[in-house]
Every structure is written in C-alpha cells, then in structure tokens.
Amino acid sequence: MLAAAMPPLLTTLLAEISPHDLEMAETLIGVARFVLIFVAARILAEVLVRLQLPTILGELLAGVLIGASGLHLLVPPETQVELSQGLVSLVSGLVNVPPEAVPAIYSESFPSLESVAELGLYALLFLTGLESELEELIAVGGQAFTVAVAGVVLPFALGTWGLMALFQVDAIPAIFAGASMTATSIGITASVFGELGYLKTREGQIVIGAAVLDDILGIVILAVVVALASGGSLEIGPIVKLVAAAAVFVVAAIGLSRSAAPAFDWLIDKLKAPGEVLVGSFVILAISCFAATAIGLEAALGAFAAGLILSSSKHNRAIQEAVLPIVTLFATVFFVLVGAGMDLSVINPSDPSSKTALIVAGFLLVVSIIGKIAAGWCFVSKQPTRRLVVGLGMMPRGEVGLIFLGLGTSAKLLSPSLEAAILLMVIGTTFLAPVLLRLVIGDDKPDDDDKVDDKVAADPVGLL
C-alpha cells in the first residue's frame, strides 16, 4: 500500500535497503518516538502539577510542542507536515539508510504507534466506566439528572446551530463539534472539589452525579455521530435506530453488572495463574468492544460499557490497580498524539486567513462555558444551593473532551481549523474551571449543615 502511494524513485530506494538496515531504522524510529512522548509529557505534567492544573493538559501540550505545530519530531502522516531534518539526519547517521528514505519509513511504521494509542483510549474509557457508582447512576436524584440533561442539550444545541447557521459548517462536523461540548471531566471536578472541601456538599454531589450521567450521554452521542459519519446520512430512521441501540447497549451493561460481574468474580477466584484479574478484565473489554462494533456503534462505547459491567465486581479495586499502569502509559501516548496532530498554524493571529478559525474557536469557548453554567440553574432545590458553583463544576471538558476530539480526528470528521477550535475550547474550559472555582469558593469552607454524611454521599437521592 505504501509503495503504491510513493514516487517510483523512492520505492526503488527503499527496495535497495537491506532488510536488516530497514528493521534497524524502524526500531530506532519507534524507540525515539516513545522516548520523546514520555519525556516531553512528563516534563510538562510536572510543571502543571506545580501550578495545580490537570496533568492531562501537560500531555496535550507536550504533543503540540513536539508535533506538527512545534518541533516536527512527532508528525502523524495525515498532517502532511515535513519531518524534522534533525531527526532525519540522526536516524540516517546511525543506520545505513539514505536521508530521503527516512520519512517514508517513519510513515510506514506510524500505525503501530496509533495502535498503542488506541489501546490507551479504550483502557481509559474502561477505567472511567469501572469507577462509576451504579447506585449513584440509578438513584442520582432529580437535581443531578436535570443538570446533566441541561448540560448536554444546551451546549450541543447552541454549538451545532451556531456552526451551521453562522459559519456554514457542514452538518456532520457541526454535530460532532456540538457533541464534543457536552462532556464533563468528573476527574478534574472531583479533584478540585476535594481540595476545597466541597466534595460532600449538596453542590459537590449534584455535580458528581451529573458528570457521571454526562459521560454516558456524551459517549452515546459520540457513538451515534461517528456511526452516522461513516454512512454520511442524517435520515431520521438510522438516527433513531442508532440512539435506541446505544441506549439499549448502556442499559444492558448496567443490567449485566448485576449478573455478569458475580460470574466474573467466580471465574477469577477459580484461576490461579498470575495476572488473572488483568487478563480477565481485558477479555471483557474486547468482547464488549466487539459487540458494540457488531451492532454499528463505536468501539469506544463498548470500552465504557465494559467498565460499567465490572463496576460491581468485588475485584473492582484490584482491576483498577491492574489497569491504571496501562492507562498511565498508553493513554499518555493517545493524548500526546492528539496534540501532535493539531496544526495550530490555522489559527495564527498574525495570519489574516486565520481570522475565521479564531472566531469559531472563540464562539465554541463562549458557548461551552455558557451552556454548562446555565445548567447550574436548571434544577429545583428547597435548600440554599450555590448554583454558580454547580455550573462551574460542570465546565471542564478535560480528558473526556480530548477523547471526543481524538476520535473525531481519527475518523477524519473535522477540518484542521475546526480541530484546532475544539482543542482550544477543551484547553480553555479545563484551565478556567479550576481557577474560577477557586475564585468563587475562595476560603469559604462549607458549613456542617451544607455537607452530606458518608451514607448520603454514596446515595445522592438523599439530596432530594
């Protein structure tokens, strides 16, 4: 496939390279990519930790720094950006390969890195489902439910309508961009609320319950949009069919957590060979991804559903401990690749042709903020509740927003300018939310009357 796409001269040049030299060059390039990814991601993550900001932004910014918008050391082939000449000269100097052949070898071996990133994505979604409290999902209470629905509907509707009506964006990319604004990063919000002592308040429990529902609603929307994009149709029949399939799939996963999880526990208890928890978990993950794909949904939904299925397992903690190192390594590759594929030159302020892209980015950021903050007023409460805190708590898109963006990029649904605009929206909301929450809450510690006890914290229905 590669030879057919390359100029004849370059094809001849690669054919003249010995298999040993070619293998050495591929190995050298592969190892260099991993070193670049992990070193750059770790350095920037350490910087952001000290600034009390999410480390995931460090991984994203690391990709931007070494990728198509920065040093050109990690360049996905689809970006059509020229590979750094310094890296080309280094590889050519260390192995017996002509410099002009290095970019072709680099592109040919890139899918193996993308496979690692895809594994990281599925492991991350599996862990997200695994950490969900099903009792909280089932008995989340009217307040969290209405906040979740409003937090999905408002940014989705405003974003999609605005892109199509104001900027003449095609339907599928506009719908996907609108879907990307529905996400809420439960990890970032929970971390900030925990630091500020607000996790067990009414506001904290409403936001956590709503964020869990947002993850499910957002991933369902994502699965529907990606499936529609592959067929290129917006007819009502296929949409209803996909929505129904996605809803049934998630409901079935929640139901299976009652029956399949005990069966999983029984099997794990019978196994004696080391690694049974991790291997068994990934078998469930693979089966769920296969099932989702087989009925026309996105495999990402299957990964999340697999986590929901095992969330009731008595081995839940052991599964999390086993999966977390895989997420730490491979999800880092996924997020760095997302950043590396972003060509931010399309929103260069000094370039007059980037004016429209910058306006779109600003529009998405404003709508994404307004939509979530407005959701903080979309519930009824007999007790005093700081609705602005609820709205701000729903605002960060974080890793969930990046998952949406990464899938949209891999599915080739977005133009470079729209990719960059969504990226800036995710970065902006993720940076702003912790800062604004700290400003709004400040040193105002919640009173004991505002807190819910541990029993109620585990059962948000008590908030009603």
Coordinates of C-alpha atoms in Angstrom, one line a residue:
M1 CA 0.0 0.0 0.0
L2 CA 2.8 2.4 0.9
A3 CA 4.8 1.6 -2.2
A4 CA 1.8 2.4 -4.4
A5 CA 1.4 5.8 -2.8
M6 CA 5.1 6.7 -3.1
P7 CA 7.0 8.1 -6.1
P8 CA 8.7 5.3 -8.1
L9 CA 12.2 6.7 -7.3
L10 CA 11.6 6.4 -3.5
T11 CA 10.1 3.0 -3.9
T12 CA 13.2 1.9 -5.7
L13 CA 15.4 3.4 -3.0
L14 CA 13.6 1.5 -0.2
A15 CA 13.9 -1.7 -2.2
E16 CA 17.7 -1.3 -2.2
I17 CA 17.9 -1.1 1.6
S18 CA 18.7 -4.4 3.2
P19 CA 16.1 -5.9 5.4
H20 CA 18.4 -5.7 8.4
D21 CA 19.0 -1.9 7.9
L22 CA 15.3 -1.3 7.3
E23 CA 14.4 -3.2 10.6
M24 CA 17.1 -1.2 12.4
A25 CA 15.7 2.1 11.1
E26 CA 12.1 1.2 12.1
T27 CA 13.3 0.1 15.6
L28 CA 15.3 3.3 16.1
I29 CA 12.4 5.5 15.0
G30 CA 9.9 3.6 17.2
V31 CA 12.1 3.8 20.3
A32 CA 12.8 7.5 19.6
R33 CA 9.1 8.3 19.4
F34 CA 8.4 6.7 22.8
V35 CA 11.3 8.5 24.4
L36 CA 10.1 11.8 23.0
I37 CA 6.5 11.2 24.1
F38 CA 7.1 10.1 27.6
V39 CA 9.9 12.6 28.4
A40 CA 8.0 15.6 26.9
A41 CA 4.7 14.6 28.6
R42 CA 6.4 14.0 32.0
I43 CA 8.2 17.3 32.0
L44 CA 5.1 19.4 31.2
A45 CA 3.0 17.3 33.5
E46 CA 5.4 18.1 36.4
V47 CA 5.1 21.8 35.5
L48 CA 1.3 21.8 35.5
V49 CA 1.1 19.8 38.8
R50 CA 3.1 22.6 40.5
L51 CA 0.7 25.1 39.0
Q52 CA -2.2 23.0 40.5
L53 CA -3.5 22.3 37.0
P54 CA -4.5 18.9 35.5
T55 CA -1.5 16.8 34.2
I56 CA -3.5 15.7 31.2
L57 CA -3.1 19.2 29.8
G58 CA 0.7 18.7 30.1
E59 CA 0.4 15.6 27.9
L60 CA -1.7 17.5 25.3
L61 CA 0.7 20.5 25.3
A62 CA 3.7 18.1 25.0
G63 CA 2.1 16.8 21.8
V64 CA 1.7 20.3 20.5
L65 CA 5.3 21.1 21.4
I66 CA 6.9 18.1 19.6
G67 CA 4.3 17.7 16.9
A68 CA 3.0 19.3 13.8
S69 CA 2.7 22.7 15.4
G70 CA 6.1 22.7 17.1
L71 CA 9.3 20.8 16.6
H72 CA 8.0 18.3 13.9
L73 CA 9.6 15.4 15.9
L74 CA 6.3 13.5 16.2
V75 CA 4.3 14.0 13.0
P76 CA 1.2 11.9 12.1
P77 CA 1.4 11.1 8.3
E78 CA -2.1 12.6 7.7
T79 CA -0.9 16.0 8.8
Q80 CA 1.4 16.1 5.7
V81 CA 3.9 18.1 7.7
E82 CA 7.5 17.6 6.9
L83 CA 9.5 15.6 9.5
S84 CA 12.3 17.4 11.4
Q85 CA 15.5 17.4 9.4
G86 CA 17.4 16.9 12.6
L87 CA 15.6 13.6 13.3
V88 CA 16.1 12.5 9.7
S89 CA 19.8 13.2 9.9
L90 CA 20.1 11.4 13.2
V91 CA 18.4 8.2 12.0
S92 CA 20.3 8.3 8.7
G93 CA 23.6 8.7 10.5
L94 CA 23.1 5.9 12.9
V95 CA 21.9 3.3 10.4
N96 CA 22.8 2.7 6.7
V97 CA 19.6 4.4 5.3
P98 CA 19.6 7.4 2.9
P99 CA 18.1 10.5 4.4
E100 CA 15.4 10.8 1.8
A101 CA 14.1 7.3 2.8
V102 CA 13.7 8.1 6.5
P103 CA 10.3 9.9 6.2
A104 CA 8.8 7.0 4.3
I105 CA 10.0 4.5 6.9
Y106 CA 8.7 6.8 9.6
S107 CA 5.2 7.0 8.0
E108 CA 5.1 3.2 7.3
S109 CA 5.8 2.4 11.0
F110 CA 3.4 5.0 12.4
P111 CA 0.3 2.8 12.6
S112 CA 2.0 0.7 15.3
L113 CA 2.1 3.8 17.5
E114 CA -1.5 4.6 16.7
S115 CA -2.5 1.0 17.8
V116 CA -0.8 1.7 21.2
A117 CA -2.7 5.0 21.5
E118 CA -6.0 3.2 20.7
L119 CA -5.3 0.7 23.4
G120 CA -4.7 3.6 25.8
L121 CA -8.0 5.2 24.8
Y122 CA -10.0 2.0 25.4
A123 CA -8.3 1.4 28.7
L124 CA -9.1 4.9 29.8
L125 CA -12.8 4.6 28.9
F126 CA -12.9 1.2 30.6
L127 CA -11.4 2.7 33.8
T128 CA -14.0 5.6 33.6
G129 CA -16.8 3.1 33.5
L130 CA -15.2 1.0 36.2
E131 CA -15.1 4.0 38.6
S132 CA -18.7 4.8 38.1
E133 CA -21.0 4.2 41.1
L134 CA -24.0 2.4 39.7
E135 CA -26.1 3.2 42.8
E136 CA -25.4 6.8 42.1
L137 CA -26.4 6.4 38.4
I138 CA -29.6 4.6 39.3
A139 CA -30.6 6.8 42.3
V140 CA -28.9 10.0 41.2
G141 CA -31.9 12.2 42.1
G142 CA -33.8 14.7 40.1
Q143 CA -31.4 17.6 40.6
A144 CA -28.4 15.8 39.2
F145 CA -30.5 14.4 36.3
T146 CA -31.8 17.8 35.2
V147 CA -28.4 19.4 35.5
A148 CA -26.9 16.6 33.4
V149 CA -29.5 16.8 30.7
A150 CA -29.3 20.6 30.5
G151 CA -25.5 20.4 30.5
V152 CA -25.7 18.2 27.4
V153 CA -28.6 19.7 25.5
L154 CA -27.7 23.4 25.8
P155 CA -24.0 23.4 24.5
F156 CA -24.9 20.7 22.0
A157 CA -27.8 22.6 20.5
L158 CA -26.2 26.1 20.7
G159 CA -22.9 24.8 19.3
T160 CA -24.4 22.8 16.4
W161 CA -26.8 25.5 15.4
G162 CA -24.3 28.3 15.6
L163 CA -21.7 26.5 13.5
M164 CA -24.2 25.6 10.8
A165 CA -26.1 28.9 10.8
L166 CA -23.3 31.4 11.5
F167 CA -20.3 29.7 10.0
Q168 CA -21.8 27.4 7.3
V169 CA -20.1 24.3 8.7
D170 CA -21.4 21.1 7.2
A171 CA -23.9 19.1 9.3
I172 CA -21.7 16.1 10.4
P173 CA -18.7 18.2 11.5
A174 CA -21.1 20.7 13.2
I175 CA -22.9 18.0 15.1
F176 CA -19.6 16.4 16.2
A177 CA -18.3 19.7 17.4
G178 CA -21.5 20.2 19.3
A179 CA -21.2 16.7 20.8
S180 CA -17.7 17.5 21.9
M181 CA -19.0 20.3 24.1
T182 CA -21.3 18.0 26.0
A183 CA -18.5 16.4 28.0
T184 CA -17.7 17.0 31.7
S185 CA -14.5 15.8 33.3
I186 CA -15.5 14.2 36.5
G187 CA -11.9 13.6 37.4
I188 CA -10.9 17.3 37.3
T189 CA -14.1 18.5 39.1
A190 CA -13.9 15.8 41.8
S191 CA -10.2 16.7 42.4
V192 CA -10.9 20.5 42.8
F193 CA -14.0 19.9 45.0
G194 CA -11.9 17.5 47.1
E195 CA -9.1 20.1 47.6
L196 CA -11.6 22.8 48.5
G197 CA -13.6 20.6 50.9
Y198 CA -16.8 20.7 48.8
L199 CA -17.0 17.1 47.6
K200 CA -19.6 16.1 50.1
T201 CA -21.7 19.2 49.9
R202 CA -25.0 19.4 48.0
E203 CA -23.2 21.2 45.2
G204 CA -20.5 18.6 45.0
Q205 CA -22.9 15.7 45.0
I206 CA -25.1 17.2 42.3
V207 CA -22.1 17.9 40.1
I208 CA -20.5 14.5 40.6
G209 CA -23.8 12.7 39.8
A210 CA -24.5 14.9 36.8
A211 CA -20.9 14.5 35.5
V212 CA -21.3 10.7 35.6
L213 CA -24.5 10.9 33.6
D214 CA -22.8 13.4 31.2
D215 CA -20.1 10.8 30.5
I216 CA -22.8 8.3 29.5
L217 CA -24.9 10.7 27.5
G218 CA -21.9 12.2 25.8
I219 CA -20.4 8.9 24.8
V220 CA -23.8 7.7 23.5
I221 CA -24.0 10.9 21.3
L222 CA -20.4 10.4 20.2
A223 CA -21.1 6.8 19.2
V224 CA -24.2 7.9 17.2
V225 CA -22.3 10.7 15.4
V226 CA -19.3 8.6 14.4
A227 CA -21.6 5.9 13.2
L228 CA -23.6 8.4 11.2
A229 CA -20.5 9.9 9.7
S230 CA -19.4 6.6 8.4
G231 CA -22.6 6.3 6.4
G232 CA -22.9 10.0 5.6
S233 CA -26.7 10.1 6.3
L234 CA -28.8 12.2 8.5
E235 CA -32.1 10.4 7.9
I236 CA -34.4 10.0 10.9
G237 CA -34.7 6.2 10.7
P238 CA -31.0 5.4 11.1
I239 CA -30.6 8.1 13.8
V240 CA -33.5 6.6 15.9
K241 CA -32.1 3.1 15.3
L242 CA -28.6 4.1 16.5
V243 CA -29.9 6.1 19.5
A244 CA -32.0 3.1 20.5
A245 CA -29.1 0.7 20.0
A246 CA -26.8 2.9 22.1
A247 CA -29.4 3.3 24.9
V248 CA -30.1 -0.4 25.0
F249 CA -26.4 -1.2 25.0
V250 CA -25.7 1.0 28.0
V251 CA -28.8 -0.2 29.9
A252 CA -27.8 -3.8 29.1
A253 CA -24.3 -3.1 30.5
I254 CA -25.8 -1.7 33.7
G255 CA -28.0 -4.8 34.0
L256 CA -25.1 -7.2 33.3
S257 CA -23.2 -5.6 36.2
R258 CA -25.7 -7.4 38.4
S259 CA -25.4 -10.8 36.8
A260 CA -22.1 -10.9 34.8
A261 CA -20.0 -9.3 37.5
P262 CA -20.7 -12.2 40.0
A263 CA -19.9 -14.7 37.3
F264 CA -16.7 -12.9 36.5
D265 CA -15.8 -12.9 40.2
W266 CA -16.4 -16.7 40.4
L267 CA -14.2 -17.3 37.5
I268 CA -11.3 -15.1 38.7
D269 CA -11.5 -16.8 42.1
K270 CA -11.0 -20.2 40.4
L271 CA -8.0 -19.1 38.4
K272 CA -4.5 -19.4 40.0
A273 CA -2.1 -18.2 37.3
P274 CA -0.7 -14.7 37.9
G275 CA -2.4 -11.8 36.0
E276 CA -5.8 -13.3 36.0
V277 CA -7.6 -10.1 37.0
L278 CA -6.0 -8.0 34.3
V279 CA -6.3 -10.7 31.5
G280 CA -9.9 -11.4 32.5
S281 CA -10.8 -7.7 32.5
F282 CA -9.3 -7.2 29.1
V283 CA -11.3 -10.2 27.7
I284 CA -14.5 -8.5 28.9
L285 CA -13.2 -5.2 27.4
A286 CA -12.5 -6.9 24.0
I287 CA -15.9 -8.7 23.9
S288 CA -17.8 -5.5 24.7
C289 CA -15.9 -3.5 22.0
F290 CA -16.6 -6.3 19.5
A291 CA -20.3 -6.3 20.5
A292 CA -20.6 -2.5 20.1
T293 CA -18.9 -2.6 16.7
A294 CA -21.0 -5.5 15.5
I295 CA -24.3 -3.6 16.1
G296 CA -22.9 -0.5 14.4
L297 CA -21.8 1.5 17.4
E298 CA -18.4 2.9 18.2
A299 CA -15.9 0.6 20.0
A300 CA -15.3 3.4 22.5
L301 CA -18.8 2.9 23.8
G302 CA -18.1 -0.8 24.2
A303 CA -15.0 0.0 26.3
F304 CA -17.0 2.3 28.6
A305 CA -19.8 -0.3 28.9
A306 CA -17.2 -3.0 29.8
G307 CA -16.2 -0.8 32.8
L308 CA -19.8 -0.4 33.8
I309 CA -20.3 -4.2 33.7
L310 CA -17.4 -4.8 36.0
S311 CA -18.0 -1.8 38.3
S312 CA -20.0 -4.1 40.7
S313 CA -17.3 -6.7 40.8
K314 CA -15.8 -7.4 44.2
H315 CA -12.4 -7.3 42.5
N316 CA -13.1 -3.7 41.4
R317 CA -10.2 -2.2 43.3
A318 CA -7.8 -4.9 42.0
I319 CA -9.0 -4.3 38.5
Q320 CA -8.4 -0.6 38.8
E321 CA -4.9 -1.2 40.2
A322 CA -4.1 -3.5 37.4
V323 CA -5.5 -1.3 34.6
L324 CA -4.1 2.0 35.9
P325 CA -0.5 1.5 34.8
I326 CA -1.7 0.6 31.3
V327 CA -3.8 3.8 31.3
T328 CA -0.8 5.8 32.6
L329 CA 1.4 4.7 29.8
F330 CA -0.8 4.2 26.8
A331 CA -3.3 7.0 27.4
T332 CA -0.4 9.3 27.6
V333 CA 0.5 8.2 24.1
F334 CA -3.1 8.9 23.0
F335 CA -3.2 12.4 24.4
V336 CA 0.2 13.3 23.1
L337 CA -0.8 12.1 19.6
V338 CA -3.9 14.2 19.8
G339 CA -1.7 17.3 20.5
A340 CA 0.9 16.3 17.9
G341 CA -1.8 16.1 15.2
M342 CA -3.0 19.6 15.8
D343 CA -1.8 22.2 13.3
L344 CA -2.3 25.4 15.2
S345 CA -1.0 27.4 12.3
V346 CA -4.6 27.5 11.1
I347 CA -5.4 29.9 14.0
N348 CA -2.3 32.0 13.8
P349 CA -3.3 35.5 14.9
S350 CA -0.8 37.2 12.6
D351 CA -2.2 35.4 9.6
P352 CA -5.3 37.2 8.1
S353 CA -6.6 33.9 6.7
S354 CA -6.9 32.5 10.2
K355 CA -9.4 35.1 11.3
T356 CA -12.5 32.8 10.7
A357 CA -10.9 29.9 12.6
L358 CA -10.1 32.2 15.6
I359 CA -13.7 33.5 15.6
V360 CA -15.0 29.9 15.5
A361 CA -12.7 29.0 18.4
G362 CA -13.9 31.9 20.4
F363 CA -17.5 31.1 19.7
L364 CA -17.1 27.4 20.8
L365 CA -15.4 28.5 24.0
V366 CA -18.1 31.0 24.9
V367 CA -20.9 28.6 24.1
S368 CA -19.3 25.8 26.0
I369 CA -18.9 28.0 29.1
I370 CA -22.4 29.5 29.0
G371 CA -24.1 26.1 28.3
K372 CA -22.6 24.4 31.4
I373 CA -23.0 27.4 33.7
A374 CA -26.7 27.8 32.7
A375 CA -27.2 24.1 33.6
G376 CA -26.4 25.1 37.2
W377 CA -29.8 26.9 37.3
C378 CA -31.8 24.0 35.8
F379 CA -32.9 22.3 38.9
V380 CA -35.3 22.9 41.8
S381 CA -33.9 22.9 45.4
K382 CA -35.7 23.7 48.6
Q383 CA -32.3 24.3 50.3
P384 CA -29.9 27.1 49.6
T385 CA -27.5 26.0 46.8
R386 CA -24.7 27.8 45.2
R387 CA -25.8 27.4 41.6
L388 CA -22.7 29.1 40.1
V389 CA -20.5 26.5 41.8
V390 CA -22.6 23.8 40.3
G391 CA -22.3 25.4 36.8
L392 CA -18.6 25.9 37.1
G393 CA -18.1 22.4 38.3
M394 CA -19.7 21.1 35.1
M395 CA -17.5 23.2 32.9
P396 CA -14.1 21.4 32.5
R397 CA -14.0 19.1 29.5
G398 CA -10.6 17.6 30.3
E399 CA -9.8 14.1 29.2
V400 CA -13.4 13.4 28.1
G401 CA -13.3 16.3 25.7
L402 CA -9.9 15.1 24.4
I403 CA -11.3 11.6 23.9
F404 CA -14.1 13.2 21.7
L405 CA -11.5 15.2 19.8
G406 CA -9.2 12.3 19.3
L407 CA -12.0 10.1 17.9
G408 CA -13.2 12.9 15.6
T409 CA -9.6 13.3 14.3
S410 CA -9.1 9.6 13.7
A411 CA -12.5 9.4 11.9
K412 CA -11.5 12.3 9.8
L413 CA -14.7 14.2 10.5
L414 CA -13.1 17.6 11.2
S415 CA -11.2 20.2 9.2
P416 CA -7.9 21.4 10.6
S417 CA -9.4 24.7 11.7
L418 CA -12.3 23.0 13.5
E419 CA -10.0 20.6 15.2
A420 CA -7.9 23.5 16.5
A421 CA -11.0 25.3 17.6
I422 CA -12.3 22.3 19.6
L423 CA -8.8 21.8 21.1
L424 CA -8.8 25.4 22.3
M425 CA -12.3 25.0 23.7
V426 CA -11.2 21.9 25.7
I427 CA -8.0 23.6 26.9
G428 CA -9.8 26.8 27.8
T429 CA -12.6 25.2 29.8
T430 CA -10.2 22.8 31.5
F431 CA -7.8 25.7 32.5
L432 CA -10.6 28.1 33.5
A433 CA -12.8 25.8 35.6
P434 CA -10.3 25.1 38.5
V435 CA -9.3 28.8 38.6
L436 CA -12.8 30.1 38.6
L437 CA -14.0 27.6 41.2
R438 CA -11.2 28.6 43.5
L439 CA -12.1 32.3 42.9
V440 CA -15.8 31.8 43.6
I441 CA -15.4 29.4 46.6
G442 CA -12.2 31.1 47.9
D443 CA -11.7 30.4 51.6
D444 CA -15.4 29.9 52.2
K445 CA -15.4 26.5 53.7
P446 CA -18.8 24.7 53.7
D447 CA -20.7 24.6 57.0
D448 CA -21.5 21.3 58.6
D449 CA -25.2 21.8 57.6
D450 CA -24.1 22.0 54.0
K451 CA -22.4 18.7 54.0
V452 CA -23.9 15.3 53.5
D453 CA -22.7 12.4 55.5
D454 CA -20.9 9.4 54.0
K455 CA -24.1 7.4 53.7
V456 CA -25.8 10.2 51.8
A457 CA -22.7 10.9 49.7
A458 CA -22.9 7.3 48.4
D459 CA -26.7 7.8 47.8
P460 CA -27.4 11.2 46.2
V461 CA -31.1 10.5 46.2
G462 CA -30.9 11.8 49.8
L463 CA -30.3 15.2 48.3
L464 CA -33.9 15.4 47.4

